[in-house]
Coordinates of C-alpha atoms in Angstrom, one line a residue:
M1 CA 8.9 16.4 24.5
S2 CA 10.7 13.8 26.6
E3 CA 14.4 13.0 26.1
L4 CA 13.4 9.3 26.2
A5 CA 11.3 9.8 23.0
L6 CA 14.1 11.6 21.2
E7 CA 16.6 8.9 22.2
E8 CA 14.2 6.2 21.1
L9 CA 13.7 7.8 17.7
S10 CA 17.4 8.0 17.2
A11 CA 17.8 4.3 18.0
L12 CA 14.9 3.3 15.7
A13 CA 16.5 5.3 12.8
A14 CA 19.7 3.4 13.3
I15 CA 17.9 0.0 13.5
Y16 CA 15.6 0.6 10.5
C17 CA 18.2 2.3 8.4
E18 CA 17.3 0.8 5.0
P19 CA 15.5 3.1 2.5
D20 CA 12.0 4.0 3.8
G21 CA 12.7 2.0 6.9
C22 CA 12.2 4.9 9.3
E23 CA 10.7 8.2 8.1
V24 CA 10.4 11.1 10.5
L25 CA 7.2 13.1 9.6
A26 CA 7.0 15.7 12.4
V27 CA 8.9 16.8 15.5
S28 CA 7.2 19.4 17.7
E29 CA 7.8 20.6 21.3
T30 CA 4.0 21.0 21.7
H31 CA 2.6 18.1 19.7
G32 CA 5.3 15.4 20.0
I33 CA 6.9 13.2 17.4
T34 CA 5.3 11.4 14.3
F35 CA 7.2 8.9 12.3
R36 CA 6.6 5.9 10.1
I37 CA 8.4 2.5 10.3
Q38 CA 8.2 0.1 7.3
I39 CA 8.9 -3.6 7.9
R40 CA 8.4 -6.9 6.2
V41 CA 6.8 -9.7 8.2
K42 CA 6.0 -13.4 7.4
E43 CA 2.3 -14.1 7.5
L44 CA 0.2 -17.3 7.4
L45 CA 1.4 -18.7 4.1
D46 CA 5.0 -17.6 4.8
T47 CA 4.8 -14.8 2.3
D48 CA 6.2 -11.4 3.1
V49 CA 3.8 -8.7 4.2
L50 CA 4.9 -5.1 3.9
L51 CA 3.6 -3.2 6.9
K52 CA 3.7 0.6 7.3
L53 CA 3.4 1.5 11.0
L54 CA 2.6 5.1 11.8
F55 CA 3.5 6.2 15.4
H56 CA 2.6 9.5 17.1
L57 CA 4.4 9.9 20.4
P58 CA 2.6 12.6 22.5
V59 CA 4.7 15.1 24.4
N60 CA 4.3 13.2 27.7
Y61 CA 5.2 9.8 26.1
P62 CA 6.1 7.2 27.4
S63 CA 3.8 8.1 30.4
T64 CA 1.0 8.2 27.7
L65 CA 0.4 5.6 25.1
P66 CA 1.4 6.4 21.5
D67 CA -1.2 6.7 18.7
I68 CA -0.7 3.9 16.1
S69 CA -1.9 3.5 12.6
V70 CA -1.3 0.3 10.5
S71 CA -1.5 0.0 6.7
S72 CA -0.6 -2.6 4.2
D73 CA -1.6 -3.3 0.6
Q74 CA -1.6 -7.1 1.4
L75 CA -4.0 -6.9 4.4
T76 CA -7.6 -5.9 4.6
R77 CA -8.7 -2.8 6.5
A78 CA -10.2 -5.0 9.2
Q79 CA -6.9 -7.0 9.6
C80 CA -4.9 -3.7 9.8
T81 CA -7.4 -2.5 12.5
D82 CA -6.9 -5.8 14.4
V83 CA -3.1 -5.4 14.2
K84 CA -3.4 -1.9 15.6
D85 CA -5.6 -3.0 18.4
K86 CA -3.2 -5.8 19.4
L87 CA -0.3 -3.4 19.4
L88 CA -2.1 -1.0 21.6
E89 CA -2.9 -3.9 24.0
Q90 CA 0.8 -4.7 24.1
A91 CA 1.7 -1.0 24.6
K92 CA -0.3 -0.9 27.9
K93 CA 2.2 -3.5 29.3
H94 CA 5.1 -1.1 28.5
L95 CA 3.6 2.1 29.9
S96 CA 6.3 4.5 31.3
E97 CA 9.1 3.0 29.3
P98 CA 10.2 3.3 25.6
M99 CA 8.2 0.7 23.8
V100 CA 8.1 1.1 20.0
H101 CA 10.9 -1.3 19.2
D102 CA 9.4 -3.9 21.6
L103 CA 6.1 -3.5 19.8
I104 CA 7.6 -4.1 16.4
L105 CA 9.5 -7.2 17.7
W106 CA 6.2 -8.5 19.1
L107 CA 4.4 -7.9 15.9
Q108 CA 7.1 -9.7 13.9
Q109 CA 6.6 -12.8 16.1
H110 CA 2.8 -12.7 16.3
L111 CA 1.5 -11.4 13.0
K112 CA 0.5 -14.9 11.9
C113 CA -1.6 -15.4 15.0
V114 CA -3.2 -12.0 14.8
I115 CA -4.3 -12.5 11.2
K116 CA -5.6 -16.0 12.0
Q117 CA -7.7 -14.6 14.9
S118 CA -8.9 -11.8 12.7
A119 CA -10.3 -14.3 10.1
T120 CA -11.9 -16.4 12.9
V121 CA -13.8 -13.5 14.6
C122 CA -14.4 -11.3 11.6
H123 CA -18.2 -11.5 11.9
E124 CA -18.1 -10.9 15.6
K125 CA -15.9 -7.9 15.3
T126 CA -18.1 -6.4 12.7
T127 CA -21.1 -6.7 15.0
L128 CA -19.1 -5.1 17.9
S129 CA -17.9 -2.3 15.6
K130 CA -21.5 -1.4 14.6
G131 CA -22.5 -1.4 18.3
K132 CA -19.5 0.9 19.1
S133 CA -20.5 3.3 16.3
T134 CA -24.0 3.6 17.7
E135 CA -22.7 4.2 21.2
D136 CA -20.1 6.8 20.3
G137 CA -22.2 8.5 17.6
I138 CA -21.3 9.7 14.2
W139 CA -18.8 12.6 13.7
M140 CA -18.3 15.0 10.9
L141 CA -15.1 16.7 9.6
L142 CA -14.9 19.6 7.1
L143 CA -11.6 20.3 5.5
H144 CA -10.4 23.0 3.1
L145 CA -7.6 22.3 0.6
D146 CA -5.7 25.1 -1.0
H147 CA -5.0 23.2 -4.3
M148 CA -4.5 19.9 -6.0
R149 CA -1.8 19.7 -8.6
A150 CA -2.0 16.0 -9.3
K151 CA -5.8 16.0 -9.2
A152 CA -6.7 12.6 -10.6
K153 CA -4.2 10.8 -8.2
Y154 CA -5.2 12.9 -5.3
V155 CA -9.0 12.2 -5.8
K156 CA -8.3 8.5 -6.2
T157 CA -6.3 8.5 -2.9
V158 CA -9.1 10.3 -1.0
E159 CA -11.7 7.9 -2.3
K160 CA -9.6 4.9 -1.2
W161 CA -9.0 6.4 2.3
A162 CA -12.8 7.1 2.7
S163 CA -13.6 3.6 1.5
D164 CA -11.0 1.9 3.7
L165 CA -12.1 3.8 6.8
R166 CA -15.9 3.4 6.1
L167 CA -16.4 7.2 5.8
T168 CA -19.1 8.8 3.8
G169 CA -19.5 12.4 2.5
R170 CA -18.3 14.6 -0.4
L171 CA -15.2 15.8 -2.1
M172 CA -16.4 19.1 -3.5
F173 CA -15.0 21.4 -6.1
M174 CA -16.3 24.9 -6.9
G175 CA -13.9 27.1 -8.8
K176 CA -10.8 27.3 -6.7
I177 CA -12.6 26.1 -3.6
I178 CA -11.9 22.5 -2.6
L179 CA -13.7 21.0 0.4
I180 CA -13.8 17.5 1.9
L181 CA -16.8 16.7 4.1
L182 CA -16.6 13.4 6.0
Q183 CA -18.9 11.5 8.3
G184 CA -18.1 8.4 10.3
D185 CA -16.7 6.9 13.5
R186 CA -14.6 9.4 15.4
S187 CA -11.6 7.0 15.5
N188 CA -11.8 6.7 11.7
I189 CA -12.1 10.4 11.3
K190 CA -8.9 10.8 13.4
E191 CA -7.1 8.2 11.3
Y192 CA -8.1 9.9 8.1
L193 CA -6.6 13.2 9.4
I194 CA -3.3 11.4 10.1
L195 CA -3.2 10.0 6.6
Q196 CA -4.1 13.3 5.0
K197 CA -1.4 15.2 6.9
T198 CA 1.4 12.6 6.7
S199 CA 1.1 10.9 3.3
K200 CA 2.7 12.1 0.1
V201 CA -0.6 12.7 -1.7
D202 CA 0.2 15.5 -4.1
V203 CA 3.2 16.9 -6.1
D204 CA 5.0 20.2 -5.7
S205 CA 5.7 22.7 -8.5
S206 CA 8.6 20.6 -9.7
G207 CA 6.5 17.5 -10.0
K208 CA 8.0 15.8 -6.9
K209 CA 5.7 13.9 -4.5
C210 CA 4.9 15.9 -1.4
K211 CA 2.7 15.9 1.7
E212 CA -0.3 18.1 2.1
K213 CA 0.9 21.2 3.9
M214 CA -2.0 23.6 3.0
I215 CA -5.0 22.0 4.6
S216 CA -7.3 23.6 7.1
V217 CA -9.7 21.8 9.5
L218 CA -12.7 24.1 9.4
C219 CA -14.9 22.0 11.6
E220 CA -14.9 18.7 13.6
T221 CA -18.0 17.9 15.5
K222 CA -20.6 15.3 16.3
V223 CA -23.5 14.9 13.8
Q224 CA -26.7 16.2 15.3
A225 CA -30.1 14.5 15.1
Q226 CA -31.5 17.0 12.6
Q227 CA -28.5 16.5 10.2
K228 CA -28.7 13.8 7.6
R229 CA -26.2 11.1 7.1
F230 CA -24.5 10.7 3.7
Q231 CA -24.9 7.1 2.5
T232 CA -21.9 7.2 0.2
F233 CA -18.7 9.1 -0.6
E234 CA -19.0 11.1 -3.8
V235 CA -16.8 13.5 -5.8
K236 CA -18.8 16.5 -7.0
E237 CA -18.1 19.7 -9.0
Y238 CA -20.3 22.8 -8.8
S239 CA -20.3 25.8 -11.2
R240 CA -22.0 28.2 -8.8
L241 CA -22.1 28.9 -5.1
D242 CA -25.9 28.3 -4.8
E243 CA -25.4 24.8 -6.1
L244 CA -22.8 24.1 -3.4
Q245 CA -25.1 25.7 -0.9
K246 CA -28.0 23.3 -1.9
E247 CA -25.7 20.3 -1.2
F248 CA -25.2 21.5 2.4
E249 CA -28.9 22.4 2.7
A250 CA -30.0 19.0 1.6
A251 CA -28.0 17.5 4.5
G252 CA -29.2 19.9 7.1
L253 CA -25.9 21.6 7.2
I254 CA -26.8 25.2 6.1
T255 CA -25.3 26.6 9.3
L256 CA -22.0 24.9 8.6
F257 CA -22.1 26.3 5.1
S258 CA -22.9 29.9 6.2
E259 CA -20.1 29.9 8.9
F260 CA -17.3 28.4 6.9
V261 CA -17.8 28.6 3.1
P262 CA -18.5 32.3 2.3
P263 CA -15.2 33.5 4.0
L264 CA -13.3 31.3 1.6
L265 CA -14.5 33.5 -1.3
K266 CA -12.9 36.6 0.2

């Protein structure tokens, strides 16, 4: 992890010092730094938009571009994606130098323009997105969760993330086993994982909101030709193992089931 990244994080924490302004999510010598910046920006109608910007600085940052995720309850998923893409374009101009604060300043000055462009080329971007999906192929992710204390809220959150990121699949419950099986564009799969690992999606034993710390990535791979695509994202509960097995069999995923599910029963 570079000294520049740590110094930049310290500066950002001082600049965005209001509550929830800068939240450090992870600091690792091997994986880098992950943090969230929350800002308010004027948009087209001069109303305030609350933006949550998630940055992951790799260990060799700033020689390598940061990963960025953008979310806002006041923008559509497509608009958030456009904002992220524009930020990454700007980031390339600052390669090899600390850039996060410059990116945020740029966004504060240009959000109106980005949103306007997003509305203008919405249909074109949708067409390009479909082409990219075909080119890159569809990926699949299988996750295992240890538990859900606030089940109703947790399920609703997972459903929203899947919908926003255009992911299909299943959230599956069988006894104490909880599995999330997702299919979609690899970039969206990656963004889902960031959300899953960094958002306060559950509550701890005292009822306080907490991040998911007991999640396992069982498998992340490209969907093969013989495997079926899920058309929707559904929440399902099974009373027996053979019912769960049939769900995997129907999708051509019996090998995936045999390799990863039975060991969870031990």
